[in-house]
Every structure is written in structure tokens, then in C-alpha cells.
mmCIF file of C-alpha atoms in Angstrom:
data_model
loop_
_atom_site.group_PDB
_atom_site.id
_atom_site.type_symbol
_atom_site.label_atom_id
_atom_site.label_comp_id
_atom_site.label_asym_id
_atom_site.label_seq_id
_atom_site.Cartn_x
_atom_site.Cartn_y
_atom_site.Cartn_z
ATOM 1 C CA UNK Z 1 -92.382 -175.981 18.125
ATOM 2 C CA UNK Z 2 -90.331 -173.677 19.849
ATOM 3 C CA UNK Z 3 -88.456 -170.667 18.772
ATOM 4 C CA UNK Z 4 -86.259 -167.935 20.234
ATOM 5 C CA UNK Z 5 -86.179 -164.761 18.022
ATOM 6 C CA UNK Z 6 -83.221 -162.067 19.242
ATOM 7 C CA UNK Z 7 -84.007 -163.002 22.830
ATOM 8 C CA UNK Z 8 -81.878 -161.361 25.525
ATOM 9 C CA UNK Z 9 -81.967 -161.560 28.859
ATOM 10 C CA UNK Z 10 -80.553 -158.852 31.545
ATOM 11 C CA UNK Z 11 -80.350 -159.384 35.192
ATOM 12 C CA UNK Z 12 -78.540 -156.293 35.572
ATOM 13 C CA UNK Z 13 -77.483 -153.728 33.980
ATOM 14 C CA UNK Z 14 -74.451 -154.504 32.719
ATOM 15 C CA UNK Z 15 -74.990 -157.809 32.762
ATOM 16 C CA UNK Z 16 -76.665 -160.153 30.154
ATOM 17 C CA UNK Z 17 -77.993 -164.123 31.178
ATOM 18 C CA UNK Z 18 -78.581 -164.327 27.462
ATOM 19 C CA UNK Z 19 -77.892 -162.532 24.620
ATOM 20 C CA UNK Z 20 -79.109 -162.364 21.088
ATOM 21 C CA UNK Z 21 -80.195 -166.146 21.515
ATOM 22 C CA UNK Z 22 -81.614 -167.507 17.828
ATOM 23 C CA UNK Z 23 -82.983 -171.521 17.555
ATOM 24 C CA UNK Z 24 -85.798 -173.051 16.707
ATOM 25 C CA UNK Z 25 -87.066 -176.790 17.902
ATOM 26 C CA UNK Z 26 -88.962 -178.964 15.881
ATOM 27 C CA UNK Z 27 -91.511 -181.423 16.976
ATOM 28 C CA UNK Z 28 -90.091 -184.630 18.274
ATOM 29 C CA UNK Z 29 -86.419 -183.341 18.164
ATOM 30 C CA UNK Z 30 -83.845 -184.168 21.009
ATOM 31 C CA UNK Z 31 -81.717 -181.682 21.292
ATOM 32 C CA UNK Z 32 -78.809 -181.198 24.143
ATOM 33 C CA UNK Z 33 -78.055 -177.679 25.572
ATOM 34 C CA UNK Z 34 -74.510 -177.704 26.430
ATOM 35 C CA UNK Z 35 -72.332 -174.933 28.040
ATOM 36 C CA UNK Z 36 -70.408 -174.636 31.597
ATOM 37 C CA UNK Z 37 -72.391 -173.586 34.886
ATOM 38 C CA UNK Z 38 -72.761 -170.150 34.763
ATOM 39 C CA UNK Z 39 -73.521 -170.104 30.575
ATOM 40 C CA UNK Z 40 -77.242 -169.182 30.826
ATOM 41 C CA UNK Z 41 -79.011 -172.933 30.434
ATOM 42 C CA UNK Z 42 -81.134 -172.736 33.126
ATOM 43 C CA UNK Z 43 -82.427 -169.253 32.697
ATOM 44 C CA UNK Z 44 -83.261 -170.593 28.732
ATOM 45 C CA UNK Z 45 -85.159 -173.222 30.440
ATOM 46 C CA UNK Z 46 -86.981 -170.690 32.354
ATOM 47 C CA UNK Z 47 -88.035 -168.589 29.353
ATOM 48 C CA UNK Z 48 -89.730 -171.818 27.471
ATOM 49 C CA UNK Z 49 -91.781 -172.246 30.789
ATOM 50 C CA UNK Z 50 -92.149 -168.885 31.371
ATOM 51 C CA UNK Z 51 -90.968 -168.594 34.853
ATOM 52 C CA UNK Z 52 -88.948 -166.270 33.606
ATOM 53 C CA UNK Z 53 -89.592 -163.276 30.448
ATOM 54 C CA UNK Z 54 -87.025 -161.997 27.839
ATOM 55 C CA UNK Z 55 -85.904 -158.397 28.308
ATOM 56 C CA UNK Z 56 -85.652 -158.168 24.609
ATOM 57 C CA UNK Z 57 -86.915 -160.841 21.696
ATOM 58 C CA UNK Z 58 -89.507 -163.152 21.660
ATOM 59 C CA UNK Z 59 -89.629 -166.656 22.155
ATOM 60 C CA UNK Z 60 -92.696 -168.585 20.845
ATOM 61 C CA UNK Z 61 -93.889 -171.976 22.739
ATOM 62 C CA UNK Z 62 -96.595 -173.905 21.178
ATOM 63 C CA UNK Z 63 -99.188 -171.347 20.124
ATOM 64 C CA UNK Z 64 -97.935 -169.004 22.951
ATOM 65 C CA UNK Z 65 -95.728 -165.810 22.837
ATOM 66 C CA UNK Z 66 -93.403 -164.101 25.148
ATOM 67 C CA UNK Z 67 -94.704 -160.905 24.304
ATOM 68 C CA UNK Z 68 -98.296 -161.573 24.293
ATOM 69 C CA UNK Z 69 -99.375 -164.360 26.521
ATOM 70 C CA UNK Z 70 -101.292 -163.334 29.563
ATOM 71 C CA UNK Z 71 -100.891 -164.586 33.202
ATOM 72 C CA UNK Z 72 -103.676 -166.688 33.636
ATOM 73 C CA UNK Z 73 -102.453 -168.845 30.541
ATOM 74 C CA UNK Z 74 -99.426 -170.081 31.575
ATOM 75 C CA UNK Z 75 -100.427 -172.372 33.677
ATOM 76 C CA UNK Z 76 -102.012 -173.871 30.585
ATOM 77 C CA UNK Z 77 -98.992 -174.013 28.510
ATOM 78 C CA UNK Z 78 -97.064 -175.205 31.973
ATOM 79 C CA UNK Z 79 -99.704 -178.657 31.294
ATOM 80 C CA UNK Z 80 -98.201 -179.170 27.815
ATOM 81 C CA UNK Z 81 -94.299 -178.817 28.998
ATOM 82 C CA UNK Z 82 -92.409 -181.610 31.212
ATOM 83 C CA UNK Z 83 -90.047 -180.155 33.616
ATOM 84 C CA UNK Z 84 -86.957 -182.336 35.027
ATOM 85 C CA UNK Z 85 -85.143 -180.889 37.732
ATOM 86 C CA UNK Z 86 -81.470 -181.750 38.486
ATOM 87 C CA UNK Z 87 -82.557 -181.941 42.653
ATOM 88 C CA UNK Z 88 -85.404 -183.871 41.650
ATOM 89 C CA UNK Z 89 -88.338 -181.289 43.556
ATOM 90 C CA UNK Z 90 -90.104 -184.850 44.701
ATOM 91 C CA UNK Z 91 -92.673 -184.380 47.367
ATOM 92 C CA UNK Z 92 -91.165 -185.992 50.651
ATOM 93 C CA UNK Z 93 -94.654 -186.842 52.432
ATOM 94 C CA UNK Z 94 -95.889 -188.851 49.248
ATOM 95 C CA UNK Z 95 -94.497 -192.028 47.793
ATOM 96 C CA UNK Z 96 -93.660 -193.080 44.487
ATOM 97 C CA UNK Z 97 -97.357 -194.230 43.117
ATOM 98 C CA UNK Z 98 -98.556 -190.426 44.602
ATOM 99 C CA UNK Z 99 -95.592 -188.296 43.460
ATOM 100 C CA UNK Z 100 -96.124 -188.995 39.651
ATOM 101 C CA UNK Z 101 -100.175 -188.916 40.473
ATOM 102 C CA UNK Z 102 -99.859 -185.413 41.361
ATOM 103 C CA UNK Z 103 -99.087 -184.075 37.994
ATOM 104 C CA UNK Z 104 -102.369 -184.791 37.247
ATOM 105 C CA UNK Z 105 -104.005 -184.236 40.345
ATOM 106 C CA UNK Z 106 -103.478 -180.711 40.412
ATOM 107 C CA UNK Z 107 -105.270 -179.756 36.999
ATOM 108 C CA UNK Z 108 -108.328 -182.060 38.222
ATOM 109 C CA UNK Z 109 -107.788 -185.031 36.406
ATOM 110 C CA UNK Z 110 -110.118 -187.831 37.116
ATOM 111 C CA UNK Z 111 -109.764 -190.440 39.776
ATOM 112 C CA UNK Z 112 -109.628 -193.437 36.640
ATOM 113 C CA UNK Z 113 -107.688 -191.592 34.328
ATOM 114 C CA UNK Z 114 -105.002 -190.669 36.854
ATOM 115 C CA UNK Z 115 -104.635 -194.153 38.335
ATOM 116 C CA UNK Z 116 -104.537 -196.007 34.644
ATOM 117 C CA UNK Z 117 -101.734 -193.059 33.682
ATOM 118 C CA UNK Z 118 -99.814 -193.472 36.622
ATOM 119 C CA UNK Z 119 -99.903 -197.157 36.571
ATOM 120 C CA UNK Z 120 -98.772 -196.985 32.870
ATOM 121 C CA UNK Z 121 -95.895 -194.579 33.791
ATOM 122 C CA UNK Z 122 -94.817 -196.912 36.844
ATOM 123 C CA UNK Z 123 -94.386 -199.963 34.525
ATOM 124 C CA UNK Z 124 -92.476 -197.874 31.231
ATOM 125 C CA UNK Z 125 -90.083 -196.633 34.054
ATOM 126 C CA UNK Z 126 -89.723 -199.730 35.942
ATOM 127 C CA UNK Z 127 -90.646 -198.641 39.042
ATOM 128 C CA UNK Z 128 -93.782 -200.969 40.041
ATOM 129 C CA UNK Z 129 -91.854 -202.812 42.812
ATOM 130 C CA UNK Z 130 -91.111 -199.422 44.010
ATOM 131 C CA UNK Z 131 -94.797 -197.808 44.112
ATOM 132 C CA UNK Z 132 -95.038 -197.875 48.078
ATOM 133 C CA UNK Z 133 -91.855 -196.289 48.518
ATOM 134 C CA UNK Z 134 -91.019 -192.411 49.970
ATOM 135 C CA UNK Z 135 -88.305 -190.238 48.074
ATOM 136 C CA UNK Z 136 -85.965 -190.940 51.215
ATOM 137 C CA UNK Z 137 -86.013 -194.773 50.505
ATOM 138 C CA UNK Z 138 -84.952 -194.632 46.677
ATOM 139 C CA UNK Z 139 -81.283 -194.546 44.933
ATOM 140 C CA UNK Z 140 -80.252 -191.080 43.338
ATOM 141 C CA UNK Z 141 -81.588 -193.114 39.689
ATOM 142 C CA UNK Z 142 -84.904 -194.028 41.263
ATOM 143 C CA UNK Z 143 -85.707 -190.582 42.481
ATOM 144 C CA UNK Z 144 -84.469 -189.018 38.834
ATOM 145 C CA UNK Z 145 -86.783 -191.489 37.117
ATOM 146 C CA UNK Z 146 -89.592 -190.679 39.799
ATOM 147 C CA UNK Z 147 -89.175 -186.831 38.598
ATOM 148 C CA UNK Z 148 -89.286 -187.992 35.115
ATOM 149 C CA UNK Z 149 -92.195 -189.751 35.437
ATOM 150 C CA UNK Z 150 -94.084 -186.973 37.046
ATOM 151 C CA UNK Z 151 -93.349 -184.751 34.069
ATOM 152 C CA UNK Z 152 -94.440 -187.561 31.692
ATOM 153 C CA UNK Z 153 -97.599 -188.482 32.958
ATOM 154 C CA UNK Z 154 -99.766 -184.924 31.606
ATOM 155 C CA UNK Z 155 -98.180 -186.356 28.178
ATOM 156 C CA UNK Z 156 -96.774 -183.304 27.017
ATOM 157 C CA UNK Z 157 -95.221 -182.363 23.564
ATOM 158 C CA UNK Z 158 -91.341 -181.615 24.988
ATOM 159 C CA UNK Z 159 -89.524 -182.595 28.397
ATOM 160 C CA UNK Z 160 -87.128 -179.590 29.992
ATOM 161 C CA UNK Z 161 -84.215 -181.658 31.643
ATOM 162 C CA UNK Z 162 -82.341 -179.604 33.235
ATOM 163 C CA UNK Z 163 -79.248 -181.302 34.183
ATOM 164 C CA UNK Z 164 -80.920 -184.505 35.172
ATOM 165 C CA UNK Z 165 -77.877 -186.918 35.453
ATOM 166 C CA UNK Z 166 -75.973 -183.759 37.844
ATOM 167 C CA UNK Z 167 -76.732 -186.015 41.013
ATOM 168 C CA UNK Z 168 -76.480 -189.486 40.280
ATOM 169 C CA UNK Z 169 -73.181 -191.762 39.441
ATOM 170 C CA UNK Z 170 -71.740 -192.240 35.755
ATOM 171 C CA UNK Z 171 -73.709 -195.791 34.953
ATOM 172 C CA UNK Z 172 -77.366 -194.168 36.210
ATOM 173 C CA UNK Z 173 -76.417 -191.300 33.839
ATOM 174 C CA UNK Z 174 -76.471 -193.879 31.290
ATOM 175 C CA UNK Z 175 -79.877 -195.484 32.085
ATOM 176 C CA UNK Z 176 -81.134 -191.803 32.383
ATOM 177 C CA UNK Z 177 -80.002 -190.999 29.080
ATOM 178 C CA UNK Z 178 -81.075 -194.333 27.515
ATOM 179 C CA UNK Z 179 -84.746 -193.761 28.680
ATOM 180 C CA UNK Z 180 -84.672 -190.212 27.304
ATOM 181 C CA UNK Z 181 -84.034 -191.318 23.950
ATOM 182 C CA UNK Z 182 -86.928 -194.235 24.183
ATOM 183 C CA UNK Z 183 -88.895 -191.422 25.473
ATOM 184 C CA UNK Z 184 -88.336 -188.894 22.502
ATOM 185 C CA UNK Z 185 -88.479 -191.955 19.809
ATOM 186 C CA UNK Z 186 -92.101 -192.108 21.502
ATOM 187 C CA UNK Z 187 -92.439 -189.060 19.784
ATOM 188 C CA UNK Z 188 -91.785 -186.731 22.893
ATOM 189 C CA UNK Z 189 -89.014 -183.449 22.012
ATOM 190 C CA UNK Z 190 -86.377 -183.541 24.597
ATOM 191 C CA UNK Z 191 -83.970 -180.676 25.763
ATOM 192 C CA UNK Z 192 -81.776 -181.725 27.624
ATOM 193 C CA UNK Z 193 -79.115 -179.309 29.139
ATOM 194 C CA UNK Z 194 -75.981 -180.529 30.503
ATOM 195 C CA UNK Z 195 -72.381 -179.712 31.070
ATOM 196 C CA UNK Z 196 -70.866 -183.680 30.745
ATOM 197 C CA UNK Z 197 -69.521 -183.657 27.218
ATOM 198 C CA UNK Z 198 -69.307 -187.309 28.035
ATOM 199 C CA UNK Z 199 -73.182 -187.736 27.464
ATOM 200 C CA UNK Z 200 -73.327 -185.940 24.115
ATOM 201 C CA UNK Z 201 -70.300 -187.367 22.295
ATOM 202 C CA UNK Z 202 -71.403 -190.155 19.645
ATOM 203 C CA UNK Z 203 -74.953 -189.827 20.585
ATOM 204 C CA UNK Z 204 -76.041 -188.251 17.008
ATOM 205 C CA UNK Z 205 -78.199 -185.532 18.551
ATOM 206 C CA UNK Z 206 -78.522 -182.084 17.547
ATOM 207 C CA UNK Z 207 -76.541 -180.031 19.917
ATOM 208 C CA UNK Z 208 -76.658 -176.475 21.106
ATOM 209 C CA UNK Z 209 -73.846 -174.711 23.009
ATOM 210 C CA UNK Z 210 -74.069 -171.725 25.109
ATOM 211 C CA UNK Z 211 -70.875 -169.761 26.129
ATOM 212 C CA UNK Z 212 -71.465 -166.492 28.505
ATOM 213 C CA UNK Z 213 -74.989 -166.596 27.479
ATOM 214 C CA UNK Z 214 -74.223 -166.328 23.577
ATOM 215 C CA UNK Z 215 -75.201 -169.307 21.511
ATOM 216 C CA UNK Z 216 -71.815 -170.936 19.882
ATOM 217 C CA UNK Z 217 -72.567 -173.610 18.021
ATOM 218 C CA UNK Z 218 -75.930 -175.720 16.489
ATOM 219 C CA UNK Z 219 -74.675 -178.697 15.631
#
């Protein structure tokens, strides 16, 4: 579950990212952040993962709080969140088969476990045939599902996509969005934010909209 209770968040003075932001997200919802560039979506993102803290308000993750966690556990609560980036963040000097390894590579995973994971990750996103390849050999789609696959593969209870179809053509945006929802009827939450009203009208999702960092509409 996550919540955000009164959360602001200043950058400067005068100036608010976010301001008394109110939700809460159930397990195994998908739910689309909506809202023009500029509207405070990524910086929301930031505050589940904790790059970032709220100036004011609380927002709860899991078992975690804003206000109380320590340093040294958010990497742990990092494990249990999937991260999608828009420009992808692949590894350039790794290929497919070793970019969604290294999610759990870095927390020590065993040699077995990782290689039965990332195998089983490889064939639910279609991307076998494509194991041997680097980042600089794939289509816009491959790469996206690549970065999705990396977040998938530590298994963890919500994905953050932040505008995930921002850098590939209108029909990949489809697939991307089509795997998203097998993903979260897998039991996964999604949050997906995005500014293409095209992606969120008639899909039957819950939707949240952000204007000038004030929360407009859950829908």
C-alpha cells in the first residue's frame, strides 16, 4: 500500500512541486498519473522511492515512512519497488540477458536463482531471440521492455513507470501498455504517469491528475 498524507513539496521558496497531495494505492491497483510536463509526476515518483523527501506530510510505502525511515533502509524498500524510466537508464557495456541480471546481481542474488529469473523474464517479455544483444542494437520497444524487465525481475509489489511510452512510436505504446496490464493482472500495482490522454481513455483504470502540483481529479 501506499499513501500520501498532506504531502508538499518545496523546491523553493515560493515555489511548491507538490502541494497538499492526498491518495492512497491499494495492492494490485493500476493506476495512471496524468498531468502536463511540468505538473509534479516525476517528483511524486521520487517521494515513493525516496530519492526525494516531502517538505511537509508523510507518505507511507510498504511498512516504511517518510518521516521515520532511516538511510540505510532504503535501499531495502528500493528491492521491493520497480522503477521504469522514460530514457530507459540501460547499461550500454551489457546486453540484454545481463541488463535485466543486474537487478539482482547487485543485492547478491545467487548465480541459479538469477539465471532461472532472468531466463523467465526474457521469455514473458519476448525477448529470448534478443538475449545476446547490446542496448545500441534494439528498437526504442525492445529497450523499454529491456528496462521493464530489469525492474520486474526482484518481483516487487508495484512498478513506477514514469512516462515509459515518451520515446517510442504510437503502436509500441500500445504493446507497452498491453504488457503493463498482463503485468498488474499478475498481481503487480502499476503507476503509471503519463501525459498522452490517448493511453488512458477507455482503458477502465483508476486515474489521478495532477495540475501545478495540486491533485485534480481521482477518477
Amino acid at each position: 500500500m501506499i499513501e500520501f498524507s498532506h504531502v508538499y513539496k518545496y523546491y523553493k521558496k515560493d515555489w511548491a512541486a507538490l502541494e497538499d497531495v492526498n491518495f492512497k494505492i491499494e495492492k494490485g491497483e493500476f493506476v495512471f498519473l496524468i498531468g502536463p510536463s511540468g505538473a509534479g509526476k516525476s517528483t511524486l515518483l521520487k517521494l515513493i522511492y525516496m530519492e526525494e523527501k516531502p517538505t511537509l506530510g508523510e507518505v507511507f510505502v510498504d511498512n516504511y515512512s517518510s518521516s521515520t525511515i532511516k538511510d540505510k533502509e532504503i535501499p531495502f524498500l528500493r528491492r521491493k519497488i520497480g522503477v521504469i524510466f522514460q530514457d530507459f537508464k540501460l547499461l550500454d557495456d551489457r546486453n540484454v540477458y545481463e541488463n535485466i541480471a543486474f537487478g539482482l546481481e547487485v543485492t547478491g542474488g545467487k548465480r541459479g536463482i538469477i539465471k532461472e529469473k532472468t531466463l523467465e523474464i526474457l521469455q514473458k517479455l519476448h525477448l529470448g531471440h534478443r538475449r545476446n544483444a547490446f542496448p545500441y542494437q534494439l528498437s526504442g520497444g525492445e529497450r523499454q521492455r529491456v528496462a521493464i524487465g530489469r525492474a520486474l525481475i526482484r518481483e516487487p509489489f508495484i512498478l513506477l513507470a514514469d512516462e515509459p511510452t515518451g520515446n517510442v512510436d504510437p503502436e509500441t505504446s500500445k504493446d507497452i501498455i498491453a504488457l503493463m496490464k498482463d503485468i498488474n493482472a499478475e498481481g503487480t500495482a502499476v503507476l503509471m504517469a503519463t501525459h498522452d490522454m490517448s493511453l488512458v481513455k477507455g482503458s477502465g483504470k483508476r486515474v489521478l491528475n495532477l495540475e501545478e502540483g495540486k491533485l485534480k481529479g481521482d477518477i
